[in-house]
């Protein structure tokens, strides 16, 4: 049980921002929110993670609601190479990641 | 800084043979995780190891599968007497030491096992 809910698929126009939502309404206080993506059949790629505050790095931004029940991954300027399955995962300070089905993002020209 | 390395990238075995998959973590990482991805499915956790210790093997099948992470050398995932249902992509990930702090896992390119 992944314990997160994501839309099955989304489309985004190239150059536009891609906003991928995730619901994690039962997240506990010490659990982080992680985002990974898997391009075709490659190994998953770490994108970003956060606990309470919004986070930004060179790949994306992560917006976490104040009650921590949901979050949004933002790819500010999506390119064709961002087409992938995006996974939102909740996890503690150690141990395994539980992958759900993720969101299949298709970036279109 | 080299990433997580896995070899072989592709492995073909006949039913009943043994498969050995190797994983070298990123430099400075002492935690290794193995995941399996069956065709058209998501990744499933198998086992979590530190050097010379198995921390969590709750995702490992009870028979035929074993894993180790010796003091020296790569982590090894071993599958004995392979069956067709073992055909999958096996991914290794590594992370820094935990100490109660959350560190992200970095994944290797995977080993694609085909059992004929």
Tab-separated table of N, CA and C in Angstrom, chain B residues 11-114:
chain	number	residue	atom	x	y	z
B	11	UNK	N	21.002	-10.152	-17.978
B	11	UNK	CA	21.405	-11.492	-17.572
B	11	UNK	C	20.343	-12.476	-18.039
B	12	UNK	N	20.793	-13.504	-18.740
B	12	UNK	CA	19.877	-14.555	-19.193
B	12	UNK	C	20.247	-15.842	-18.491
B	13	UNK	N	19.266	-16.477	-17.885
B	13	UNK	CA	19.479	-17.738	-17.195
B	13	UNK	C	18.392	-18.726	-17.597
B	14	UNK	N	18.780	-20.003	-17.629
B	14	UNK	CA	17.778	-21.053	-17.855
B	14	UNK	C	17.147	-21.405	-16.510
B	15	UNK	N	15.953	-21.903	-16.575
B	15	UNK	CA	15.276	-22.344	-15.356
B	15	UNK	C	16.158	-23.301	-14.556
B	16	UNK	N	16.247	-23.083	-13.270
B	16	UNK	CA	17.034	-23.933	-12.399
B	16	UNK	C	18.452	-23.438	-12.147
B	17	UNK	N	18.914	-22.481	-12.943
B	17	UNK	CA	20.260	-21.940	-12.723
B	17	UNK	C	20.238	-20.880	-11.629
B	18	UNK	N	21.422	-20.408	-11.282
B	18	UNK	CA	21.545	-19.359	-10.274
B	18	UNK	C	21.827	-18.027	-10.962
B	19	UNK	N	21.287	-16.957	-10.369
B	19	UNK	CA	21.572	-15.608	-10.856
B	19	UNK	C	22.225	-14.808	-9.736
B	20	UNK	N	23.302	-14.119	-10.092
B	20	UNK	CA	23.978	-13.233	-9.123
B	20	UNK	C	24.007	-11.830	-9.687
B	21	UNK	N	23.431	-10.898	-8.939
B	21	UNK	CA	23.366	-9.518	-9.365
B	21	UNK	C	24.216	-8.685	-8.407
B	22	UNK	N	25.014	-7.796	-8.976
B	22	UNK	CA	25.942	-7.019	-8.151
B	22	UNK	C	25.586	-5.544	-8.146
B	23	UNK	N	25.868	-4.910	-7.030
B	23	UNK	CA	25.577	-3.491	-6.880
B	23	UNK	C	26.691	-2.825	-6.111
B	24	UNK	N	27.288	-1.795	-6.704
B	24	UNK	CA	28.275	-0.981	-6.005
B	24	UNK	C	27.641	0.360	-5.685
B	25	UNK	N	27.513	0.698	-4.408
B	25	UNK	CA	26.847	1.960	-4.050
B	25	UNK	C	27.694	3.163	-4.422
B	26	UNK	N	27.085	4.322	-4.341
B	26	UNK	CA	27.820	5.564	-4.557
B	26	UNK	C	28.891	5.707	-3.486
B	27	UNK	N	29.941	6.393	-3.825
B	27	UNK	CA	31.029	6.605	-2.885
B	27	UNK	C	30.499	7.336	-1.651
B	28	UNK	N	30.839	6.796	-0.493
B	28	UNK	CA	30.405	7.415	0.753
B	28	UNK	C	29.074	6.911	1.264
B	29	UNK	N	28.393	6.088	0.482
B	29	UNK	CA	27.108	5.537	0.911
B	29	UNK	C	27.316	4.172	1.551
B	30	UNK	N	26.667	3.977	2.685
B	30	UNK	CA	26.836	2.716	3.399
B	30	UNK	C	25.538	1.924	3.498
B	31	UNK	N	24.487	2.414	2.848
B	31	UNK	CA	23.197	1.731	2.891
B	31	UNK	C	22.806	1.334	1.479
B	32	UNK	N	22.361	0.113	1.328
B	32	UNK	CA	21.972	-0.413	0.022
B	32	UNK	C	20.565	-1.006	0.101
B	33	UNK	N	19.803	-0.770	-0.946
B	33	UNK	CA	18.430	-1.276	-1.035
B	33	UNK	C	18.272	-1.988	-2.377
B	34	UNK	N	17.538	-3.077	-2.378
B	34	UNK	CA	17.205	-3.773	-3.621
B	34	UNK	C	15.693	-3.713	-3.838
B	35	UNK	N	15.333	-3.437	-5.110
B	35	UNK	CA	13.934	-3.392	-5.517
B	35	UNK	C	13.765	-4.247	-6.772
B	36	UNK	N	12.571	-4.755	-6.965
B	36	UNK	CA	12.263	-5.548	-8.157
B	36	UNK	C	11.086	-4.901	-8.886
B	37	UNK	N	11.187	-4.886	-10.201
B	37	UNK	CA	10.096	-4.358	-11.014
B	37	UNK	C	9.717	-5.412	-12.043
B	38	UNK	N	8.543	-6.014	-11.857
B	38	UNK	CA	8.030	-6.965	-12.825
B	38	UNK	C	7.526	-6.204	-14.045
B	39	UNK	N	7.435	-6.858	-15.184
B	39	UNK	CA	6.972	-6.168	-16.399
B	39	UNK	C	5.634	-5.474	-16.185
B	40	UNK	N	5.579	-4.223	-16.571
B	40	UNK	CA	4.363	-3.403	-16.514
B	40	UNK	C	3.868	-3.177	-15.085
B	41	UNK	N	4.742	-3.320	-14.114
B	41	UNK	CA	4.349	-3.069	-12.724
B	41	UNK	C	5.293	-2.063	-12.073
B	42	UNK	N	4.928	-1.634	-10.866
B	42	UNK	CA	5.760	-0.693	-10.127
B	42	UNK	C	6.892	-1.403	-9.397
B	43	UNK	N	7.763	-0.613	-8.820
B	43	UNK	CA	8.890	-1.176	-8.058
B	43	UNK	C	8.418	-1.671	-6.703
B	44	UNK	N	8.967	-2.812	-6.319
B	44	UNK	CA	8.639	-3.385	-5.007
B	44	UNK	C	9.935	-3.559	-4.217
B	45	UNK	N	9.917	-3.090	-2.992
B	45	UNK	CA	11.069	-3.224	-2.114
B	45	UNK	C	11.338	-4.692	-1.809
B	46	UNK	N	12.627	-5.040	-1.764
B	46	UNK	CA	12.996	-6.406	-1.401
B	46	UNK	C	13.761	-6.431	-0.086
B	47	UNK	N	14.900	-5.703	-0.029
B	47	UNK	CA	15.765	-5.826	1.129
B	47	UNK	C	16.591	-4.567	1.300
B	48	UNK	N	16.938	-4.307	2.573
B	48	UNK	CA	17.735	-3.123	2.938
B	48	UNK	C	18.914	-3.611	3.753
B	49	UNK	N	20.120	-3.224	3.346
B	49	UNK	CA	21.324	-3.713	4.006
B	49	UNK	C	22.271	-2.566	4.339
B	50	UNK	N	22.983	-2.739	5.422
B	50	UNK	CA	24.172	-1.960	5.704
B	50	UNK	C	25.349	-2.923	5.590
B	51	UNK	N	26.537	-2.398	5.724
B	51	UNK	CA	27.721	-3.256	5.638
B	51	UNK	C	27.594	-4.408	6.640
B	52	UNK	N	27.632	-5.618	6.124
B	52	UNK	CA	27.626	-6.852	6.922
B	52	UNK	C	26.341	-7.065	7.721
B	53	UNK	N	25.306	-6.269	7.470
B	53	UNK	CA	24.051	-6.435	8.213
B	53	UNK	C	22.849	-6.331	7.289
B	54	UNK	N	21.871	-7.192	7.530
B	54	UNK	CA	20.581	-7.066	6.872
B	54	UNK	C	19.663	-6.324	7.833
B	55	UNK	N	19.179	-5.154	7.408
B	55	UNK	CA	18.357	-4.334	8.295
B	55	UNK	C	16.877	-4.693	8.145
B	56	UNK	N	16.433	-4.887	6.914
B	56	UNK	CA	15.018	-5.163	6.666
B	56	UNK	C	14.928	-6.044	5.428
B	57	UNK	N	14.435	-7.257	5.579
B	57	UNK	CA	14.266	-8.152	4.432
B	57	UNK	C	12.809	-8.540	4.261
B	58	UNK	N	11.931	-7.662	4.675
B	58	UNK	CA	10.503	-7.967	4.660
B	58	UNK	C	9.949	-8.172	3.258
B	59	UNK	N	10.628	-7.676	2.238
B	59	UNK	CA	10.136	-7.823	0.879
B	59	UNK	C	10.771	-8.972	0.113
B	60	UNK	N	11.625	-9.721	0.753
B	60	UNK	CA	12.314	-10.824	0.076
B	60	UNK	C	11.426	-12.066	0.082
B	61	UNK	N	11.318	-12.740	-1.046
B	61	UNK	CA	10.650	-14.047	-1.034
B	61	UNK	C	11.360	-14.962	-0.038
B	62	UNK	N	10.585	-15.835	0.579
B	62	UNK	CA	11.134	-16.647	1.673
B	62	UNK	C	12.140	-17.676	1.192
B	63	UNK	N	12.014	-18.108	-0.034
B	63	UNK	CA	12.908	-19.151	-0.539
B	63	UNK	C	13.657	-18.644	-1.772
B	64	UNK	N	14.817	-19.175	-1.971
B	64	UNK	CA	15.657	-19.023	-3.167
B	64	UNK	C	16.348	-17.668	-3.260
B	65	UNK	N	15.906	-16.657	-2.533
B	65	UNK	CA	16.502	-15.322	-2.624
B	65	UNK	C	17.339	-15.033	-1.385
B	66	UNK	N	18.512	-14.432	-1.614
B	66	UNK	CA	19.335	-13.988	-0.496
B	66	UNK	C	20.115	-12.761	-0.929
B	67	UNK	N	20.555	-11.982	0.047
B	67	UNK	CA	21.314	-10.766	-0.247
B	67	UNK	C	22.390	-10.598	0.800
B	68	UNK	N	23.479	-9.980	0.382
B	68	UNK	CA	24.556	-9.681	1.301
B	68	UNK	C	25.223	-8.377	0.881
B	69	UNK	N	25.879	-7.757	1.857
B	69	UNK	CA	26.645	-6.540	1.609
B	69	UNK	C	27.893	-6.669	2.475
B	70	UNK	N	28.926	-7.316	1.937
B	70	UNK	CA	30.106	-7.606	2.742
B	70	UNK	C	30.901	-6.344	3.074
B	71	UNK	N	31.836	-6.513	3.987
B	71	UNK	CA	32.675	-5.393	4.414
B	71	UNK	C	33.437	-4.813	3.227
B	72	UNK	N	33.898	-5.694	2.365
B	72	UNK	CA	34.595	-5.261	1.157
B	72	UNK	C	33.826	-5.758	-0.061
B	73	UNK	N	33.735	-4.948	-1.072
B	73	UNK	CA	33.098	-5.390	-2.309
B	73	UNK	C	31.653	-4.992	-2.423
B	74	UNK	N	31.042	-5.366	-3.556
B	74	UNK	CA	29.675	-4.928	-3.828
B	74	UNK	C	28.639	-5.719	-3.034
B	75	UNK	N	27.439	-5.214	-3.039
B	75	UNK	CA	26.311	-5.968	-2.525
B	75	UNK	C	25.906	-6.988	-3.598
B	76	UNK	N	25.482	-8.151	-3.157
B	76	UNK	CA	25.094	-9.231	-4.067
B	76	UNK	C	23.664	-9.647	-3.761
B	77	UNK	N	22.852	-9.709	-4.802
B	77	UNK	CA	21.525	-10.327	-4.704
B	77	UNK	C	21.615	-11.655	-5.446
B	78	UNK	N	21.310	-12.716	-4.748
B	78	UNK	CA	21.466	-14.053	-5.298
B	78	UNK	C	20.102	-14.720	-5.398
B	79	UNK	N	19.849	-15.277	-6.572
B	79	UNK	CA	18.595	-16.012	-6.783
B	79	UNK	C	18.959	-17.422	-7.204
B	80	UNK	N	18.585	-18.377	-6.388
B	80	UNK	CA	18.885	-19.772	-6.700
B	80	UNK	C	17.723	-20.413	-7.451
B	81	UNK	N	18.039	-21.369	-8.287
B	81	UNK	CA	17.029	-22.154	-9.006
B	81	UNK	C	15.960	-21.253	-9.619
B	82	UNK	N	16.397	-20.365	-10.491
B	82	UNK	CA	15.482	-19.366	-11.041
B	82	UNK	C	14.319	-20.009	-11.791
B	83	UNK	N	13.190	-19.307	-11.733
B	83	UNK	CA	11.988	-19.716	-12.468
B	83	UNK	C	11.579	-18.555	-13.367
B	84	UNK	N	10.680	-18.816	-14.310
B	84	UNK	CA	10.293	-17.782	-15.269
B	84	UNK	C	9.725	-16.550	-14.575
B	85	UNK	N	9.049	-16.761	-13.469
B	85	UNK	CA	8.461	-15.639	-12.741
B	85	UNK	C	9.480	-14.695	-12.119
B	86	UNK	N	10.752	-15.099	-12.108
B	86	UNK	CA	11.799	-14.217	-11.590
B	86	UNK	C	12.255	-13.199	-12.633
B	87	UNK	N	11.817	-13.374	-13.870
B	87	UNK	CA	12.179	-12.426	-14.930
B	87	UNK	C	11.649	-11.045	-14.556
B	88	UNK	N	12.561	-10.092	-14.464
B	88	UNK	CA	12.188	-8.752	-14.005
B	88	UNK	C	13.411	-7.854	-14.107
B	89	UNK	N	13.198	-6.581	-13.812
B	89	UNK	CA	14.311	-5.650	-13.650
B	89	UNK	C	14.582	-5.508	-12.165
B	90	UNK	N	15.828	-5.644	-11.787
B	90	UNK	CA	16.221	-5.537	-10.384
B	90	UNK	C	17.054	-4.276	-10.218
B	91	UNK	N	16.577	-3.376	-9.368
B	91	UNK	CA	17.250	-2.111	-9.146
B	91	UNK	C	17.860	-2.074	-7.759
B	92	UNK	N	19.037	-1.510	-7.712
B	92	UNK	CA	19.723	-1.272	-6.457
B	92	UNK	C	19.738	0.236	-6.219
B	93	UNK	N	19.625	0.632	-4.966
B	93	UNK	CA	19.735	2.043	-4.589
B	93	UNK	C	20.666	2.153	-3.393
B	94	UNK	N	21.264	3.320	-3.222
B	94	UNK	CA	22.106	3.529	-2.051
B	94	UNK	C	21.817	4.898	-1.443
B	95	UNK	N	22.150	5.018	-0.164
B	95	UNK	CA	21.971	6.294	0.520
B	95	UNK	C	23.071	6.466	1.563
B	96	UNK	N	23.169	7.680	2.059
B	96	UNK	CA	24.131	7.962	3.116
B	96	UNK	C	23.647	7.350	4.419
B	97	UNK	N	24.507	7.354	5.412
B	97	UNK	CA	24.130	6.831	6.714
B	97	UNK	C	22.980	7.619	7.292
B	98	UNK	N	22.077	6.918	7.960
B	98	UNK	CA	20.811	7.491	8.346
B	98	UNK	C	20.883	8.340	9.618
B	99	UNK	N	21.191	7.758	10.747
B	99	UNK	CA	21.266	8.478	12.026
B	99	UNK	C	20.028	9.303	12.299
B	100	UNK	N	18.894	8.788	11.897
B	100	UNK	CA	17.647	9.487	12.179
B	100	UNK	C	17.363	10.633	11.236
B	101	UNK	N	18.223	10.844	10.253
B	101	UNK	CA	18.005	11.921	9.291
B	101	UNK	C	17.646	11.302	7.949
B	102	UNK	N	16.711	11.919	7.285
B	102	UNK	CA	16.249	11.366	6.021
B	102	UNK	C	17.201	11.709	4.889
B	103	UNK	N	17.716	10.696	4.237
B	103	UNK	CA	18.565	10.890	3.076
B	103	UNK	C	17.953	10.196	1.877
B	104	UNK	N	18.037	10.849	0.757
B	104	UNK	CA	17.432	10.298	-0.456
B	104	UNK	C	18.225	9.099	-0.954
B	105	UNK	N	17.542	8.226	-1.671
B	105	UNK	CA	18.163	7.061	-2.278
B	105	UNK	C	18.452	7.345	-3.745
B	106	UNK	N	19.605	6.894	-4.186
B	106	UNK	CA	19.990	7.034	-5.583
B	106	UNK	C	20.041	5.648	-6.211
B	107	UNK	N	19.417	5.543	-7.373
B	107	UNK	CA	19.236	4.243	-8.008
B	107	UNK	C	20.264	3.988	-9.110
B	108	UNK	N	20.582	2.708	-9.265
B	108	UNK	CA	21.400	2.286	-10.376
B	108	UNK	C	20.553	2.048	-11.615
B	109	UNK	N	21.191	1.649	-12.719
B	109	UNK	CA	20.481	1.452	-13.984
B	109	UNK	C	19.690	0.159	-14.050
B	110	UNK	N	19.924	-0.722	-13.095
B	110	UNK	CA	19.165	-1.968	-13.060
B	110	UNK	C	19.840	-3.110	-13.789
B	111	UNK	N	19.454	-4.322	-13.392
B	111	UNK	CA	19.831	-5.550	-14.102
B	111	UNK	C	18.545	-6.189	-14.587
B	112	UNK	N	18.490	-6.435	-15.879
B	112	UNK	CA	17.306	-7.088	-16.449
B	112	UNK	C	17.570	-8.576	-16.569
B	113	UNK	N	16.850	-9.329	-15.753
B	113	UNK	CA	17.000	-10.778	-15.710
B	113	UNK	C	15.918	-11.423	-16.566
B	114	UNK	N	16.352	-12.273	-17.459
B	114	UNK	CA	15.421	-13.042	-18.282
B	114	UNK	C	15.666	-14.516	-18.028
